[in-house]
Coordinates of C-alpha atoms in Angstrom, one line a residue:
X1 CA 104.6 126.0 -35.6
X2 CA 107.7 126.6 -33.4
X3 CA 111.0 127.6 -34.8
X4 CA 113.1 124.4 -35.2
X5 CA 116.3 124.2 -33.1
X6 CA 119.1 122.7 -35.1
X7 CA 121.5 123.0 -32.1
X8 CA 120.3 119.9 -30.4
X9 CA 121.3 117.5 -33.2
X10 CA 124.7 119.4 -33.4
X11 CA 125.3 119.2 -29.7
X12 CA 124.5 115.5 -29.5
X13 CA 127.0 114.6 -32.3
X14 CA 129.7 112.3 -30.8
X15 CA 127.8 111.7 -27.6
X16 CA 127.6 108.2 -26.3
X17 CA 125.4 108.7 -23.2
X18 CA 122.5 111.1 -23.0
X19 CA 120.9 111.6 -19.6
X20 CA 117.5 113.3 -19.3
X21 CA 116.8 115.1 -16.0
X22 CA 113.7 117.1 -14.9
X23 CA 110.7 117.5 -12.6
X24 CA 107.9 115.0 -12.6
X25 CA 105.0 115.5 -15.0
X26 CA 106.9 117.4 -17.7
X27 CA 107.0 114.6 -20.3
X28 CA 110.5 113.5 -19.6
X29 CA 109.9 109.8 -20.3
X30 CA 108.3 110.6 -23.6
X31 CA 111.1 113.0 -24.5
X32 CA 113.7 110.3 -23.7
X33 CA 111.9 107.8 -26.0
X34 CA 111.6 110.4 -28.7
X35 CA 115.3 111.3 -28.4
X36 CA 116.1 107.6 -28.9
X37 CA 113.8 107.4 -31.9
X38 CA 115.3 110.6 -33.4
X39 CA 118.8 109.3 -33.1
X40 CA 117.8 106.0 -34.6
X41 CA 116.2 107.9 -37.4
X42 CA 119.7 109.3 -38.1
X43 CA 121.2 105.8 -38.4
X44 CA 122.4 105.2 -34.8
X45 CA 122.0 102.0 -32.8
X46 CA 120.2 103.4 -29.7
X47 CA 119.2 102.0 -26.3
X48 CA 116.6 103.9 -24.2
X49 CA 116.7 103.0 -20.5
X50 CA 114.2 104.0 -17.9
X51 CA 114.6 104.0 -14.1
X52 CA 111.3 105.9 -13.7
X53 CA 109.2 103.8 -11.2
X54 CA 106.1 104.6 -13.1
X55 CA 107.4 102.6 -16.1
X56 CA 105.8 104.7 -18.7
X57 CA 108.4 104.1 -21.3
X58 CA 106.9 100.9 -22.5
X59 CA 103.6 102.7 -23.2
X60 CA 105.4 105.5 -25.0
X61 CA 107.1 102.9 -27.2
X62 CA 103.8 101.2 -28.0
X63 CA 104.8 98.1 -26.0
X64 CA 103.0 96.1 -23.3
X65 CA 106.1 95.9 -21.1
X66 CA 109.9 96.2 -21.0
X67 CA 112.4 93.6 -19.7
X68 CA 115.4 94.1 -17.6
X69 CA 117.7 93.7 -20.6
X70 CA 117.8 95.8 -23.8
X71 CA 115.2 94.6 -26.3
X72 CA 115.1 95.8 -29.9
X73 CA 111.9 97.4 -31.1
X74 CA 110.6 95.2 -33.9
X75 CA 111.3 96.9 -37.3
X76 CA 108.0 95.4 -38.5
X77 CA 106.2 97.2 -35.7
X78 CA 107.8 100.4 -36.7
X79 CA 107.0 99.9 -40.3
X80 CA 103.4 99.1 -39.5
X81 CA 103.0 102.6 -37.9
X82 CA 104.6 104.3 -40.9
X83 CA 108.0 105.0 -39.2
X84 CA 111.1 103.0 -40.3
X85 CA 114.3 104.5 -39.0
X86 CA 117.5 103.3 -40.7
X87 CA 119.1 102.7 -37.3
X88 CA 118.1 100.4 -34.4
X89 CA 115.9 101.4 -31.4
X90 CA 116.3 99.3 -28.3
X91 CA 114.6 99.7 -24.9
X92 CA 114.7 98.4 -21.4
X93 CA 113.4 99.1 -17.8
X94 CA 115.9 98.9 -15.0
X95 CA 115.6 95.9 -12.7
X96 CA 117.7 97.0 -9.7
X97 CA 118.0 93.7 -7.9
X98 CA 118.8 91.8 -11.1
X99 CA 121.5 94.4 -11.9
X100 CA 123.2 93.9 -8.5
X101 CA 122.8 90.1 -8.7
X102 CA 124.6 90.2 -12.0
X103 CA 127.4 92.3 -10.7
X104 CA 127.9 90.0 -7.7
X105 CA 127.8 87.0 -10.0
X106 CA 130.6 88.5 -12.1
X107 CA 132.8 89.7 -9.3
X108 CA 132.5 86.9 -6.7
X109 CA 135.7 84.8 -6.6
X110 CA 133.8 81.5 -6.5
X111 CA 130.3 80.1 -6.5
X112 CA 130.2 79.6 -2.7
X113 CA 130.9 83.3 -2.1
X114 CA 128.3 84.3 -4.7
X115 CA 125.6 82.2 -3.1
X116 CA 126.5 83.4 0.4
X117 CA 126.1 87.0 -0.6
X118 CA 122.9 86.5 -2.6
X119 CA 121.3 84.5 0.2
X120 CA 122.1 87.0 2.9
X121 CA 119.0 88.9 4.2
X122 CA 120.9 92.1 4.5
X123 CA 121.9 91.9 0.8
X124 CA 118.3 91.2 -0.2
X125 CA 117.2 94.4 1.5
X126 CA 120.1 96.5 0.3
X127 CA 119.6 95.5 -3.3
X128 CA 115.9 96.4 -3.5
X129 CA 114.7 98.7 -0.8
X130 CA 117.3 101.2 0.5
X131 CA 117.1 104.8 -0.7
X132 CA 119.7 105.5 -3.3
X133 CA 120.1 101.9 -4.4
X134 CA 117.9 102.4 -7.4
X135 CA 120.0 105.3 -8.6
X136 CA 123.2 103.3 -8.0
X137 CA 121.8 100.4 -9.9
X138 CA 120.9 102.7 -12.8
X139 CA 124.5 104.1 -13.2
X140 CA 125.9 100.6 -12.7
X141 CA 123.7 99.3 -15.6
X142 CA 124.6 102.4 -17.6
X143 CA 128.3 101.5 -17.2
X144 CA 127.6 97.9 -18.3
X145 CA 125.7 99.0 -21.4
X146 CA 128.4 101.6 -22.2
X147 CA 131.3 99.2 -21.9
X148 CA 129.9 95.8 -22.8
X149 CA 127.4 96.5 -25.6
X150 CA 127.8 98.0 -29.0
X151 CA 125.3 100.8 -28.8
X152 CA 126.1 104.1 -30.5
X153 CA 124.0 106.1 -28.0
X154 CA 122.4 105.2 -24.6
X155 CA 119.5 107.5 -23.6
X156 CA 118.7 107.4 -19.9
X157 CA 115.4 108.5 -18.5
X158 CA 115.6 109.3 -14.7
X159 CA 113.2 109.8 -11.8
X160 CA 111.9 113.3 -11.0
X161 CA 114.6 115.9 -10.4
X162 CA 115.2 115.8 -6.6
X163 CA 115.8 112.0 -6.9
X164 CA 117.9 112.6 -10.0
X165 CA 120.4 114.3 -7.7
X166 CA 120.8 111.0 -5.9
X167 CA 121.5 109.5 -9.3
X168 CA 124.3 112.1 -9.8
X169 CA 125.9 111.5 -6.4
X170 CA 125.4 107.8 -6.0
X171 CA 128.8 106.7 -7.3
X172 CA 130.7 109.0 -5.0
X173 CA 128.6 108.1 -2.0
X174 CA 129.1 104.4 -2.6
X175 CA 132.9 104.9 -3.0
X176 CA 133.0 106.8 0.3
X177 CA 131.3 103.9 2.0
X178 CA 133.5 101.2 0.4
X179 CA 136.6 103.0 1.3
X180 CA 135.4 104.3 4.7
X181 CA 136.2 103.3 8.2
X182 CA 132.8 101.8 9.0
X183 CA 133.2 99.1 6.4
X184 CA 136.7 98.2 7.6
X185 CA 135.2 97.8 11.1
X186 CA 132.7 95.2 9.8
X187 CA 135.4 93.4 7.8
X188 CA 137.6 93.1 10.9
X189 CA 137.7 89.9 12.8
X190 CA 137.1 89.3 16.5
X191 CA 133.9 91.3 17.2
X192 CA 135.5 94.6 16.6
X193 CA 132.2 95.9 15.0
X194 CA 130.3 95.5 18.3
X195 CA 133.0 97.3 20.3
X196 CA 133.1 100.1 17.7
X197 CA 129.4 100.6 17.7
X198 CA 129.3 100.9 21.5
X199 CA 127.5 99.3 24.3
X200 CA 124.2 101.1 23.7
X201 CA 124.0 100.1 20.1
X202 CA 125.0 96.6 20.9
X203 CA 122.2 96.4 23.5
X204 CA 119.7 97.5 20.9
X205 CA 120.9 94.8 18.5
X206 CA 120.7 92.2 21.3
X207 CA 117.1 93.2 22.1
X208 CA 116.2 93.1 18.4
X209 CA 117.7 89.6 18.2
X210 CA 115.6 88.3 21.2
X211 CA 112.4 89.8 19.8
X212 CA 112.7 88.9 16.2
X213 CA 115.1 85.9 16.3
X214 CA 117.4 87.7 13.9
X215 CA 121.0 88.5 14.9
X216 CA 121.2 91.7 12.9
X217 CA 124.7 92.6 14.0
X218 CA 125.8 89.1 13.1
X219 CA 124.0 89.2 9.8
X220 CA 125.7 92.6 9.0
X221 CA 129.1 91.3 9.9
X222 CA 128.6 88.1 7.9
X223 CA 127.4 90.1 4.9
X224 CA 130.2 92.6 4.8
X225 CA 132.8 89.8 5.4
X226 CA 131.3 87.9 2.5
X227 CA 131.7 91.0 0.4
X228 CA 135.4 91.2 0.9
X229 CA 136.1 89.2 -2.2
X230 CA 134.1 91.5 -4.5
X231 CA 134.8 95.0 -2.9
X232 CA 137.9 95.8 -5.0
X233 CA 136.2 94.8 -8.2
X234 CA 133.0 96.7 -7.3
X235 CA 135.0 99.8 -6.3
X236 CA 136.8 99.7 -9.7
X237 CA 133.4 99.5 -11.4
X238 CA 132.0 102.4 -9.4
X239 CA 135.0 104.5 -10.2
X240 CA 134.4 103.8 -13.9
X241 CA 130.8 104.9 -13.5
X242 CA 131.8 108.2 -11.8
X243 CA 134.3 108.8 -14.7
X244 CA 131.6 108.0 -17.3
X245 CA 129.3 110.6 -16.0
X246 CA 132.0 113.3 -16.5
X247 CA 133.3 112.2 -19.8
X248 CA 133.0 114.5 -22.8
X249 CA 130.9 111.9 -24.6
X250 CA 128.2 112.0 -21.8
X251 CA 125.5 114.7 -22.2
X252 CA 122.9 115.9 -19.7
X253 CA 119.7 117.4 -21.0
X254 CA 117.2 119.2 -18.8
X255 CA 113.6 118.6 -19.6
X256 CA 111.0 121.1 -18.3
X257 CA 107.6 122.7 -19.1
X258 CA 106.6 126.4 -18.9
X259 CA 104.9 126.0 -15.5
X260 CA 106.5 127.9 -12.6
X261 CA 107.6 125.0 -10.5
X262 CA 109.1 122.8 -13.2
X263 CA 110.9 125.8 -14.6
X264 CA 112.3 126.5 -11.1
X265 CA 113.4 122.9 -10.8
X266 CA 115.2 123.2 -14.2
X267 CA 117.3 126.1 -12.9
X268 CA 118.1 124.2 -9.7
X269 CA 119.2 121.1 -11.7
X270 CA 121.4 123.2 -13.9
X271 CA 123.2 124.6 -10.9
X272 CA 123.7 121.1 -9.5
X273 CA 125.1 119.9 -12.7
X274 CA 127.6 122.8 -12.9
X275 CA 128.7 122.1 -9.3
X276 CA 129.2 118.4 -10.1
X277 CA 131.3 119.2 -13.1
X278 CA 128.9 117.5 -15.5
X279 CA 128.2 118.7 -19.1
X280 CA 124.8 120.2 -19.7
X281 CA 124.1 120.3 -23.4
X282 CA 120.7 121.9 -23.6
X283 CA 117.2 122.4 -22.3
X284 CA 113.9 121.1 -23.8
X285 CA 110.7 122.9 -23.0
X286 CA 107.6 120.6 -23.4
X287 CA 103.9 121.4 -23.7
X288 CA 104.4 125.0 -24.9
X289 CA 101.3 127.0 -25.9
X290 CA 102.0 128.7 -29.2
X291 CA 98.7 130.0 -30.4
X292 CA 96.4 132.7 -29.2
X293 CA 95.1 136.0 -30.5
X294 CA 98.3 136.6 -32.6
X295 CA 98.5 140.2 -31.6
X296 CA 94.9 141.0 -32.1
X297 CA 92.2 141.9 -29.5
X298 CA 89.4 139.4 -28.8
X299 CA 87.0 141.9 -30.5
X300 CA 89.1 142.1 -33.6
X301 CA 89.3 138.3 -33.9
X302 CA 85.5 138.1 -33.4
X303 CA 85.0 140.6 -36.2
X304 CA 87.4 138.7 -38.5
X305 CA 85.7 135.4 -37.9
X306 CA 82.0 136.5 -37.9
X307 CA 81.5 136.5 -41.7
X308 CA 82.5 132.8 -41.9
X309 CA 81.3 131.5 -38.5
X310 CA 78.4 133.7 -37.5
X311 CA 78.4 136.1 -34.6
X312 CA 77.7 133.6 -31.8
X313 CA 80.3 131.0 -32.8
X314 CA 82.9 133.7 -33.7
X315 CA 82.4 135.2 -30.2
X316 CA 83.0 131.8 -28.5
X317 CA 86.0 131.1 -30.6
X318 CA 87.5 134.5 -29.9
X319 CA 87.0 134.1 -26.1
X320 CA 88.6 130.7 -26.3
X321 CA 91.6 132.1 -28.1
X322 CA 91.9 134.8 -25.5
X323 CA 92.3 132.1 -22.8
X324 CA 95.0 130.4 -24.9
X325 CA 96.6 133.8 -25.5
X326 CA 97.2 134.2 -21.7
X327 CA 98.9 130.8 -21.6
X328 CA 101.0 131.6 -24.8
X329 CA 102.2 134.9 -23.3
X330 CA 103.0 133.1 -20.0
X331 CA 105.0 130.5 -21.9
X332 CA 106.9 133.0 -23.9
X333 CA 107.9 134.9 -20.8
X334 CA 108.9 131.7 -19.0
X335 CA 111.0 130.5 -21.9
X336 CA 112.7 133.9 -22.2
X337 CA 113.5 133.8 -18.5
X338 CA 114.7 130.2 -18.6
X339 CA 116.9 131.0 -21.6
X340 CA 118.6 133.8 -19.6
X341 CA 119.0 131.8 -16.4
X342 CA 120.2 128.7 -18.1
X343 CA 122.4 130.5 -20.6
X344 CA 120.4 129.0 -23.5
X345 CA 119.7 131.4 -26.3
X346 CA 117.2 129.1 -27.9
X347 CA 115.8 126.2 -25.8
X348 CA 114.3 123.4 -27.8
X349 CA 110.5 123.9 -28.0
X350 CA 107.9 121.1 -28.2
X351 CA 104.4 122.5 -28.5
X352 CA 101.4 121.5 -26.4
X353 CA 99.6 118.7 -28.3
X354 CA 95.9 117.9 -28.1
X355 CA 96.5 114.2 -27.9
X356 CA 98.6 111.9 -25.7
X357 CA 101.6 110.2 -27.2
X358 CA 100.8 106.5 -27.1
X359 CA 102.6 105.0 -30.0
X360 CA 105.7 105.1 -32.2
X361 CA 104.1 107.4 -34.7
X362 CA 103.6 109.9 -31.9
X363 CA 107.2 109.6 -30.8
X364 CA 108.3 110.2 -34.4
X365 CA 106.2 113.4 -34.3
X366 CA 107.9 114.6 -31.1
X367 CA 111.3 113.6 -32.5
X368 CA 110.6 115.9 -35.4
X369 CA 110.3 118.9 -33.0
X370 CA 113.5 117.9 -31.1
X371 CA 115.7 117.6 -34.2
X372 CA 115.8 120.0 -37.1

């Protein structure tokens, strides 16, 4: 049994947003759900949000699917599995296009402008397919949940770590675009965009139009001009998102495992958070091997077990424990190194479990390791 780490509950006191970052395959989605459960068990009204394309959060919560809006986990479902937190646990999966459609609907000055933007083919592509849009949609939804819903805490599960960096920089990147020269060119009347792009680029667009029947330059110009009525409101919202990520009530947790590559990613992420001026409130190390030979040799363990198990079975058990001992020593060394490199005296430890976490009772078990 690992030593419980009371500092996580203490660090998360007063936090309104908790963002989980980490490499793929380290149990980050399960950890996010367990964090939400643990906070609900302490009386909070919690929303757990995933932007993980694999959509594993629904399975971790024991649900068939998640909608694009927060949905409360049925208290009767919780009670049926023997877990009944005094708070409320809500969950949702991000629907990027729906998020942007809602923003446009709110900010458009009139119904005609709204329909023009939503029907534009450029918008349809931008709102669903362009790299970085998923991350921007996530922080936009995060801002909405934070400002327009009465949740005590919002726990956000993110994609694997390199994509998570897009999540951290998405607001600033969008602001640079909205306030940059290129957008002003497209908003200008009189074909200035074509002249700005140059003869060569204009020729490419002309050939594209003849081949496909789509006037891409015209579509782009029409799209950006139709956006003119919502740009100020959208810019204000994005600024609010950028500020939210740096508020004292926003916490970033790095989730990792003892393997070499995820541990290296954890250090990389910590450096990126520091450079971005965002608060890192702890590290969680999942799937840690704790049990091995417990300081004995394989021969000593075999001798200790032989009277009860017999020589043959005792030998097999001792050899098996010797294999686990290698992993346990590796994990101890990795955690010690991580603690030093991350400045964490005692990272939160979640042991390697024999079974997959597939229901709410399993999440309650993980939450018990996360919170003292």
